Amino acid sequence: MDFKNNDLSKVMFERHSVRRFDTSVKIPREELETMIKEATTAPSACNLQSWHFVVIDTPEAKERVKKSVMKFNYPQLDSSAATIFIVGDTQSHLVYRDVWNKVREAGKITQERLDQILNTFLPLYEHADQSFLTLDATMDCAVAGMQLLLLARAHGYEANPWSGVDFKTIISTLGLDPKRYVPVMAVSIGKSAEQPLKTERYDVKQLTEYL
Ligand SMILES: Cc1cc2nc3c(=O)[nH]c(=O)nc-3n(C[C@H](O)[C@H](O)[C@H](O)COP(=O)(O)O)c2cc1C
């Protein structure tokens, strides 16, 4: 992988939310798609991959989504080269067979193993209620979102995750079906135009227990 920054400790431990970007820097859509593709190497529940991405990289699109965005998030939306909305797909199980059929066709698993996987996991999702599907999709998106944040740095950019939106309207504002998709987070990406705040973390001893 031809990363600009391939040092994991620098990518991870020197990451901080950047909310003001250099507006003269654009990111080619090809590179955005590469980053999304790389982010989707993330694990997901049963490999359902319940994520969907909406890229906002034009002034028109930014204006269009603003009505569902909290005002304090306007700076990163306005100045980012691209803001990628990661939304959960609660119907990902409808195409679940395809992903496993590919694995079978590539000869990586036997027909018996394929049947076992589909018979174990598909009924779980086919009979699940919306809150289960929403939670599952949200977790998948969160892991992909974290990957995207690190990948942005690996590609030489900075980023900010944000979820300060109107959860009731954002999905339809993005032109998606609110019965199917659920909001999770946006990731604004670009070249930094600020020195980010070095935030603190709680003491791990207070956070950790052993059972
Ligand atoms: C789920 C989630 C939602 C967030 N929402 C917002 C937001 O709406 N606006 C914002 O400016 N930052 C948002 N953030 C960024 C956090 O404020 C930031 O990650 C935190 O303060 C730690 O700072 P750091 O990212 O610089 O380490 C969000 C982060 C996460 C993970």
PDB file of C-alpha atoms and ligand atoms in Angstrom:
ATOM      1  CA  MET A   1       0.000   0.000   0.000  1.00  0.00           C
ATOM      2  CA  ASP A   2       1.439   3.332  -1.051  1.00  0.00           C
ATOM      3  CA  PHE A   3       0.537   5.367   2.038  1.00  0.00           C
ATOM      4  CA  LYS A   4       1.973   8.840   2.680  1.00  0.00           C
ATOM      5  CA  ASN A   5       2.094   8.002   6.370  1.00  0.00           C
ATOM      6  CA  ASN A   6       2.563   4.325   7.074  1.00  0.00           C
ATOM      7  CA  ASP A   7       3.669   4.598  10.683  1.00  0.00           C
ATOM      8  CA  LEU A   8       0.813   3.194  12.767  1.00  0.00           C
ATOM      9  CA  SER A   9       1.837   4.869  16.008  1.00  0.00           C
ATOM     10  CA  LYS A  10       1.974   8.274  14.280  1.00  0.00           C
ATOM     11  CA  VAL A  11      -1.275   7.651  12.393  1.00  0.00           C
ATOM     12  CA  MET A  12      -3.124   6.568  15.534  1.00  0.00           C
ATOM     13  CA  PHE A  13      -1.583   8.406  18.464  1.00  0.00           C
ATOM     14  CA  GLU A  14      -1.046  11.742  16.715  1.00  0.00           C
ATOM     15  CA  ARG A  15      -4.587  11.788  15.355  1.00  0.00           C
ATOM     16  CA  HIS A  16      -6.757  14.597  16.626  1.00  0.00           C
ATOM     17  CA  SER A  17      -9.955  16.060  15.298  1.00  0.00           C
ATOM     18  CA  VAL A  18      -9.317  18.782  12.755  1.00  0.00           C
ATOM     19  CA  ARG A  19     -12.340  20.963  12.080  1.00  0.00           C
ATOM     20  CA  ARG A  20     -10.879  23.647   9.829  1.00  0.00           C
ATOM     21  CA  PHE A  21      -9.425  22.610   6.516  1.00  0.00           C
ATOM     22  CA  ASP A  22      -7.538  24.309   3.694  1.00  0.00           C
ATOM     23  CA  THR A  23     -10.328  25.047   1.218  1.00  0.00           C
ATOM     24  CA  SER A  24      -7.913  25.176  -1.718  1.00  0.00           C
ATOM     25  CA  VAL A  25      -7.196  21.442  -1.385  1.00  0.00           C
ATOM     26  CA  LYS A  26      -9.522  19.027  -3.179  1.00  0.00           C
ATOM     27  CA  ILE A  27      -9.381  15.237  -2.970  1.00  0.00           C
ATOM     28  CA  PRO A  28      -9.980  13.396  -6.273  1.00  0.00           C
ATOM     29  CA  ARG A  29     -13.049  11.152  -6.174  1.00  0.00           C
ATOM     30  CA  GLU A  30     -10.837   8.219  -7.154  1.00  0.00           C
ATOM     31  CA  GLU A  31      -8.804   8.696  -3.978  1.00  0.00           C
ATOM     32  CA  LEU A  32     -11.964   9.087  -1.881  1.00  0.00           C
ATOM     33  CA  GLU A  33     -13.213   5.787  -3.292  1.00  0.00           C
ATOM     34  CA  THR A  34      -9.865   4.184  -2.525  1.00  0.00           C
ATOM     35  CA  MET A  35     -10.155   5.362   1.077  1.00  0.00           C
ATOM     36  CA  ILE A  36     -13.722   4.045   1.319  1.00  0.00           C
ATOM     37  CA  LYS A  37     -12.662   0.726  -0.195  1.00  0.00           C
ATOM     38  CA  GLU A  38      -9.809   0.479   2.293  1.00  0.00           C
ATOM     39  CA  ALA A  39     -12.140   1.415   5.166  1.00  0.00           C
ATOM     40  CA  THR A  40     -14.491  -1.431   4.219  1.00  0.00           C
ATOM     41  CA  THR A  41     -11.807  -3.966   5.077  1.00  0.00           C
ATOM     42  CA  ALA A  42     -13.269  -3.378   8.552  1.00  0.00           C
ATOM     43  CA  PRO A  43     -14.862  -6.335  10.305  1.00  0.00           C
ATOM     44  CA  SER A  44     -18.654  -6.393  10.520  1.00  0.00           C
ATOM     45  CA  ALA A  45     -21.237  -8.511  12.305  1.00  0.00           C
ATOM     46  CA  CYS A  46     -21.516 -11.810  10.387  1.00  0.00           C
ATOM     47  CA  ASN A  47     -19.697  -9.986   7.564  1.00  0.00           C
ATOM     48  CA  LEU A  48     -23.008  -8.288   6.730  1.00  0.00           C
ATOM     49  CA  GLN A  49     -21.155  -5.034   5.928  1.00  0.00           C
ATOM     50  CA  SER A  50     -24.184  -2.943   6.860  1.00  0.00           C
ATOM     51  CA  TRP A  51     -22.618   0.339   5.760  1.00  0.00           C
ATOM     52  CA  HIS A  52     -23.334   2.839   3.015  1.00  0.00           C
ATOM     53  CA  PHE A  53     -21.436   6.015   2.126  1.00  0.00           C
ATOM     54  CA  VAL A  54     -22.656   9.371   0.834  1.00  0.00           C
ATOM     55  CA  VAL A  55     -19.888  11.723  -0.282  1.00  0.00           C
ATOM     56  CA  ILE A  56     -20.408  15.462  -0.018  1.00  0.00           C
ATOM     57  CA  ASP A  57     -17.653  17.164  -2.029  1.00  0.00           C
ATOM     58  CA  THR A  58     -19.337  20.033  -3.862  1.00  0.00           C
ATOM     59  CA  PRO A  59     -20.587  23.418  -2.599  1.00  0.00           C
ATOM     60  CA  GLU A  60     -24.102  22.476  -3.818  1.00  0.00           C
ATOM     61  CA  ALA A  61     -24.151  19.212  -1.849  1.00  0.00           C
ATOM     62  CA  LYS A  62     -22.834  20.989   1.249  1.00  0.00           C
ATOM     63  CA  GLU A  63     -25.647  23.547   1.034  1.00  0.00           C
ATOM     64  CA  ARG A  64     -28.186  20.765   0.519  1.00  0.00           C
ATOM     65  CA  VAL A  65     -27.260  18.864   3.689  1.00  0.00           C
ATOM     66  CA  LYS A  66     -26.915  21.913   5.930  1.00  0.00           C
ATOM     67  CA  LYS A  67     -30.579  21.942   6.896  1.00  0.00           C
ATOM     68  CA  SER A  68     -30.027  18.658   8.771  1.00  0.00           C
ATOM     69  CA  VAL A  69     -26.640  19.570  10.252  1.00  0.00           C
ATOM     70  CA  MET A  70     -26.130  21.257  13.626  1.00  0.00           C
ATOM     71  CA  LYS A  71     -24.611  24.697  13.152  1.00  0.00           C
ATOM     72  CA  PHE A  72     -21.483  23.977  15.188  1.00  0.00           C
ATOM     73  CA  ASN A  73     -20.524  21.448  12.526  1.00  0.00           C
ATOM     74  CA  TYR A  74     -20.729  23.921   9.642  1.00  0.00           C
ATOM     75  CA  PRO A  75     -16.981  24.822   9.761  1.00  0.00           C
ATOM     76  CA  GLN A  76     -15.795  21.280   9.029  1.00  0.00           C
ATOM     77  CA  LEU A  77     -18.588  20.668   6.524  1.00  0.00           C
ATOM     78  CA  ASP A  78     -17.844  23.931   4.696  1.00  0.00           C
ATOM     79  CA  SER A  79     -14.050  23.718   4.677  1.00  0.00           C
ATOM     80  CA  SER A  80     -13.537  19.968   4.169  1.00  0.00           C
ATOM     81  CA  ALA A  81     -12.417  18.637   0.805  1.00  0.00           C
ATOM     82  CA  ALA A  82     -15.038  15.960   1.386  1.00  0.00           C
ATOM     83  CA  THR A  83     -17.428  14.960   4.114  1.00  0.00           C
ATOM     84  CA  ILE A  84     -18.405  11.318   3.979  1.00  0.00           C
ATOM     85  CA  PHE A  85     -21.652  10.331   5.665  1.00  0.00           C
ATOM     86  CA  ILE A  86     -21.556   6.753   6.884  1.00  0.00           C
ATOM     87  CA  VAL A  87     -25.066   5.391   7.262  1.00  0.00           C
ATOM     88  CA  GLY A  88     -26.215   1.970   8.394  1.00  0.00           C
ATOM     89  CA  ASP A  89     -28.057  -0.301   5.984  1.00  0.00           C
ATOM     90  CA  THR A  90     -30.676  -2.317   7.871  1.00  0.00           C
ATOM     91  CA  GLN A  91     -31.410  -4.388   4.749  1.00  0.00           C
ATOM     92  CA  SER A  92     -27.880  -5.608   4.142  1.00  0.00           C
ATOM     93  CA  HIS A  93     -29.006  -9.176   4.822  1.00  0.00           C
ATOM     94  CA  LEU A  94     -31.016  -9.129   1.590  1.00  0.00           C
ATOM     95  CA  VAL A  95     -27.786  -9.372  -0.419  1.00  0.00           C
ATOM     96  CA  TYR A  96     -25.936 -11.453   2.160  1.00  0.00           C
ATOM     97  CA  ARG A  97     -26.035 -14.566  -0.056  1.00  0.00           C
ATOM     98  CA  ASP A  98     -23.994 -12.768  -2.753  1.00  0.00           C
ATOM     99  CA  VAL A  99     -20.963 -12.141  -0.572  1.00  0.00           C
ATOM    100  CA  TRP A 100     -20.813 -15.731   0.638  1.00  0.00           C
ATOM    101  CA  ASN A 101     -21.541 -17.176  -2.830  1.00  0.00           C
ATOM    102  CA  LYS A 102     -18.409 -15.334  -3.994  1.00  0.00           C
ATOM    103  CA  VAL A 103     -16.367 -17.010  -1.266  1.00  0.00           C
ATOM    104  CA  ARG A 104     -17.814 -20.376  -2.309  1.00  0.00           C
ATOM    105  CA  GLU A 105     -17.194 -19.743  -6.027  1.00  0.00           C
ATOM    106  CA  ALA A 106     -13.572 -18.866  -5.244  1.00  0.00           C
ATOM    107  CA  GLY A 107     -13.303 -22.326  -3.696  1.00  0.00           C
ATOM    108  CA  LYS A 108     -12.491 -20.946  -0.246  1.00  0.00           C
ATOM    109  CA  ILE A 109     -15.280 -22.847   1.507  1.00  0.00           C
ATOM    110  CA  THR A 110     -17.272 -26.019   0.805  1.00  0.00           C
ATOM    111  CA  GLN A 111     -20.970 -25.992  -0.156  1.00  0.00           C
ATOM    112  CA  GLU A 112     -21.671 -27.548   3.244  1.00  0.00           C
ATOM    113  CA  ARG A 113     -19.911 -24.671   5.055  1.00  0.00           C
ATOM    114  CA  LEU A 114     -21.772 -22.141   2.887  1.00  0.00           C
ATOM    115  CA  ASP A 115     -25.137 -23.697   3.760  1.00  0.00           C
ATOM    116  CA  GLN A 116     -24.150 -23.764   7.425  1.00  0.00           C
ATOM    117  CA  ILE A 117     -23.235 -20.039   7.411  1.00  0.00           C
ATOM    118  CA  LEU A 118     -26.399 -18.964   5.608  1.00  0.00           C
ATOM    119  CA  ASN A 119     -28.649 -21.202   7.717  1.00  0.00           C
ATOM    120  CA  THR A 120     -27.099 -19.909  10.929  1.00  0.00           C
ATOM    121  CA  PHE A 121     -27.006 -16.179  10.277  1.00  0.00           C
ATOM    122  CA  LEU A 122     -29.694 -15.352   7.718  1.00  0.00           C
ATOM    123  CA  PRO A 123     -32.692 -16.339   9.910  1.00  0.00           C
ATOM    124  CA  LEU A 124     -31.235 -14.213  12.718  1.00  0.00           C
ATOM    125  CA  TYR A 125     -31.519 -11.119  10.532  1.00  0.00           C
ATOM    126  CA  GLU A 126     -34.665 -12.084   8.631  1.00  0.00           C
ATOM    127  CA  HIS A 127     -36.547 -12.338  11.934  1.00  0.00           C
ATOM    128  CA  ALA A 128     -34.825  -9.434  13.681  1.00  0.00           C
ATOM    129  CA  ASP A 129     -36.690  -6.309  14.722  1.00  0.00           C
ATOM    130  CA  GLN A 130     -35.671  -2.834  13.546  1.00  0.00           C
ATOM    131  CA  SER A 131     -33.842  -1.951  16.766  1.00  0.00           C
ATOM    132  CA  PHE A 132     -31.588  -5.025  16.455  1.00  0.00           C
ATOM    133  CA  LEU A 133     -30.878  -4.236  12.785  1.00  0.00           C
ATOM    134  CA  THR A 134     -30.196  -0.579  13.659  1.00  0.00           C
ATOM    135  CA  LEU A 135     -27.783  -1.460  16.454  1.00  0.00           C
ATOM    136  CA  ASP A 136     -25.954  -3.994  14.313  1.00  0.00           C
ATOM    137  CA  ALA A 137     -25.639  -1.579  11.379  1.00  0.00           C
ATOM    138  CA  THR A 138     -24.508   1.203  13.725  1.00  0.00           C
ATOM    139  CA  MET A 139     -21.703  -0.942  15.112  1.00  0.00           C
ATOM    140  CA  ASP A 140     -20.538  -1.919  11.612  1.00  0.00           C
ATOM    141  CA  CYS A 141     -20.460   1.737  10.550  1.00  0.00           C
ATOM    142  CA  ALA A 142     -18.588   2.783  13.676  1.00  0.00           C
ATOM    143  CA  VAL A 143     -15.764   0.344  12.968  1.00  0.00           C
ATOM    144  CA  ALA A 144     -15.574   1.395   9.320  1.00  0.00           C
ATOM    145  CA  GLY A 145     -15.634   5.030  10.451  1.00  0.00           C
ATOM    146  CA  MET A 146     -12.655   4.494  12.740  1.00  0.00           C
ATOM    147  CA  GLN A 147     -10.748   2.892   9.879  1.00  0.00           C
ATOM    148  CA  LEU A 148     -11.623   5.846   7.663  1.00  0.00           C
ATOM    149  CA  LEU A 149     -10.299   8.296  10.269  1.00  0.00           C
ATOM    150  CA  LEU A 150      -6.955   6.497  10.367  1.00  0.00           C
ATOM    151  CA  LEU A 151      -6.837   6.032   6.597  1.00  0.00           C
ATOM    152  CA  ALA A 152      -7.350   9.745   6.090  1.00  0.00           C
ATOM    153  CA  ARG A 153      -4.114  10.304   8.002  1.00  0.00           C
ATOM    154  CA  ALA A 154      -2.372   7.488   6.169  1.00  0.00           C
ATOM    155  CA  HIS A 155      -3.280   9.303   2.937  1.00  0.00           C
ATOM    156  CA  GLY A 156      -1.778  12.535   4.293  1.00  0.00           C
ATOM    157  CA  TYR A 157      -5.013  14.231   5.352  1.00  0.00           C
ATOM    158  CA  GLU A 158      -6.691  15.049   8.654  1.00  0.00           C
ATOM    159  CA  ALA A 159     -10.256  14.332   9.671  1.00  0.00           C
ATOM    160  CA  ASN A 160     -13.063  14.879  12.158  1.00  0.00           C
ATOM    161  CA  PRO A 161     -15.843  12.414  12.951  1.00  0.00           C
ATOM    162  CA  TRP A 162     -19.160  14.008  13.780  1.00  0.00           C
ATOM    163  CA  SER A 163     -22.699  12.978  14.455  1.00  0.00           C
ATOM    164  CA  GLY A 164     -24.204  16.346  15.336  1.00  0.00           C
ATOM    165  CA  VAL A 165     -27.054  16.162  12.862  1.00  0.00           C
ATOM    166  CA  ASP A 166     -30.824  16.035  13.040  1.00  0.00           C
ATOM    167  CA  PHE A 167     -31.222  12.258  13.187  1.00  0.00           C
ATOM    168  CA  LYS A 168     -34.869  12.528  12.130  1.00  0.00           C
ATOM    169  CA  THR A 169     -34.198  14.237   8.800  1.00  0.00           C
ATOM    170  CA  ILE A 170     -30.606  13.552   7.774  1.00  0.00           C
ATOM    171  CA  ILE A 171     -31.322  10.313   5.908  1.00  0.00           C
ATOM    172  CA  SER A 172     -33.959  11.826   3.632  1.00  0.00           C
ATOM    173  CA  THR A 173     -31.793  14.949   3.215  1.00  0.00           C
ATOM    174  CA  LEU A 174     -29.088  12.607   1.908  1.00  0.00           C
ATOM    175  CA  GLY A 175     -31.637  11.307  -0.603  1.00  0.00           C
ATOM    176  CA  LEU A 176     -31.936   7.888   1.050  1.00  0.00           C
ATOM    177  CA  ASP A 177     -34.850   5.812   2.298  1.00  0.00           C
ATOM    178  CA  PRO A 178     -35.336   6.495   6.060  1.00  0.00           C
ATOM    179  CA  LYS A 179     -37.052   3.110   6.486  1.00  0.00           C
ATOM    180  CA  ARG A 180     -33.905   1.362   5.331  1.00  0.00           C
ATOM    181  CA  TYR A 181     -30.942   3.530   6.355  1.00  0.00           C
ATOM    182  CA  VAL A 182     -29.941   4.830   9.791  1.00  0.00           C
ATOM    183  CA  PRO A 183     -27.621   7.762  10.542  1.00  0.00           C
ATOM    184  CA  VAL A 184     -24.295   6.988  12.215  1.00  0.00           C
ATOM    185  CA  MET A 185     -21.574   9.551  11.567  1.00  0.00           C
ATOM    186  CA  ALA A 186     -19.984  11.936   9.137  1.00  0.00           C
ATOM    187  CA  VAL A 187     -16.234  12.106   8.565  1.00  0.00           C
ATOM    188  CA  SER A 188     -14.879  15.397   7.246  1.00  0.00           C
ATOM    189  CA  ILE A 189     -11.525  15.056   5.508  1.00  0.00           C
ATOM    190  CA  GLY A 190      -9.010  17.531   4.115  1.00  0.00           C
ATOM    191  CA  LYS A 191      -5.661  19.219   4.611  1.00  0.00           C
ATOM    192  CA  SER A 192      -5.489  20.826   8.012  1.00  0.00           C
ATOM    193  CA  ALA A 193      -5.721  24.591   8.401  1.00  0.00           C
ATOM    194  CA  GLU A 194      -5.460  24.549  12.197  1.00  0.00           C
ATOM    195  CA  GLN A 195      -3.434  23.117  15.036  1.00  0.00           C
ATOM    196  CA  PRO A 196      -5.856  20.657  16.644  1.00  0.00           C
ATOM    197  CA  LEU A 197      -6.395  20.531  20.382  1.00  0.00           C
ATOM    198  CA  LYS A 198      -4.534  17.649  22.010  1.00  0.00           C
ATOM    199  CA  THR A 199      -7.416  16.179  23.966  1.00  0.00           C
ATOM    200  CA  GLU A 200      -7.009  14.150  27.171  1.00  0.00           C
ATOM    201  CA  ARG A 201      -8.229  10.669  28.037  1.00  0.00           C
ATOM    202  CA  TYR A 202      -9.391   9.099  31.311  1.00  0.00           C
ATOM    203  CA  ASP A 203      -7.051   6.914  33.321  1.00  0.00           C
ATOM    204  CA  VAL A 204      -7.192   3.380  31.981  1.00  0.00           C
ATOM    205  CA  LYS A 205      -7.126   2.028  35.555  1.00  0.00           C
ATOM    206  CA  GLN A 206     -10.462   3.714  36.231  1.00  0.00           C
ATOM    207  CA  LEU A 207     -11.943   2.347  33.028  1.00  0.00           C
ATOM    208  CA  THR A 208     -10.809  -1.233  33.311  1.00  0.00           C
ATOM    209  CA  GLU A 209     -12.076  -4.064  35.458  1.00  0.00           C
ATOM    210  CA  TYR A 210     -11.257  -7.741  35.583  1.00  0.00           C
ATOM    211  CA  LEU A 211     -14.047 -10.203  36.202  1.00  0.00           C
TER     212      LEU A 211
HETATM  213  C1  LIG B   1     -19.615   9.411  17.638  1.00  0.00           C
HETATM  214  C2  LIG B   1     -18.888  10.717  17.599  1.00  0.00           C
HETATM  215  C3  LIG B   1     -19.597  11.882  17.409  1.00  0.00           C
HETATM  216  C4  LIG B   1     -18.937  13.117  17.326  1.00  0.00           C
HETATM  217  N1  LIG B   1     -19.653  14.239  17.031  1.00  0.00           N
HETATM  218  C5  LIG B   1     -18.996  15.390  16.860  1.00  0.00           C
HETATM  219  C6  LIG B   1     -19.692  16.553  16.419  1.00  0.00           C
HETATM  220  O1  LIG B   1     -20.905  16.529  16.186  1.00  0.00           O
HETATM  221  N2  LIG B   1     -18.974  17.673  16.226  1.00  0.00           N
HETATM  222  C7  LIG B   1     -17.620  17.736  16.439  1.00  0.00           C
HETATM  223  O2  LIG B   1     -17.042  18.801  16.245  1.00  0.00           O
HETATM  224  N3  LIG B   1     -16.933  16.647  16.869  1.00  0.00           N
HETATM  225  C8  LIG B   1     -17.586  15.495  17.064  1.00  0.00           C
HETATM  226  N4  LIG B   1     -16.886  14.369  17.455  1.00  0.00           N
HETATM  227  C9  LIG B   1     -15.438  14.457  17.696  1.00  0.00           C
HETATM  228  C10 LIG B   1     -15.112  14.460  19.195  1.00  0.00           C
HETATM  229  O3  LIG B   1     -15.484  15.682  19.775  1.00  0.00           O
HETATM  230  C11 LIG B   1     -13.622  14.157  19.382  1.00  0.00           C
HETATM  231  O4  LIG B   1     -13.283  12.943  18.772  1.00  0.00           O
HETATM  232  C12 LIG B   1     -13.253  14.116  20.870  1.00  0.00           C
HETATM  233  O5  LIG B   1     -13.436  15.354  21.486  1.00  0.00           O
HETATM  234  C13 LIG B   1     -11.798  13.667  21.070  1.00  0.00           C
HETATM  235  O6  LIG B   1     -10.936  14.532  20.362  1.00  0.00           O
HETATM  236  P1  LIG B   1      -9.932  13.994  19.243  1.00  0.00           P
HETATM  237  O7  LIG B   1     -10.746  13.448  18.097  1.00  0.00           O
HETATM  238  O8  LIG B   1      -9.170  15.208  18.828  1.00  0.00           O
HETATM  239  O9  LIG B   1      -9.063  12.934  19.845  1.00  0.00           O
HETATM  240  C14 LIG B   1     -17.528  13.157  17.516  1.00  0.00           C
HETATM  241  C15 LIG B   1     -16.826  11.980  17.744  1.00  0.00           C
HETATM  242  C16 LIG B   1     -17.480  10.770  17.766  1.00  0.00           C
HETATM  243  C17 LIG B   1     -16.687   9.489  17.947  1.00  0.00           C
END
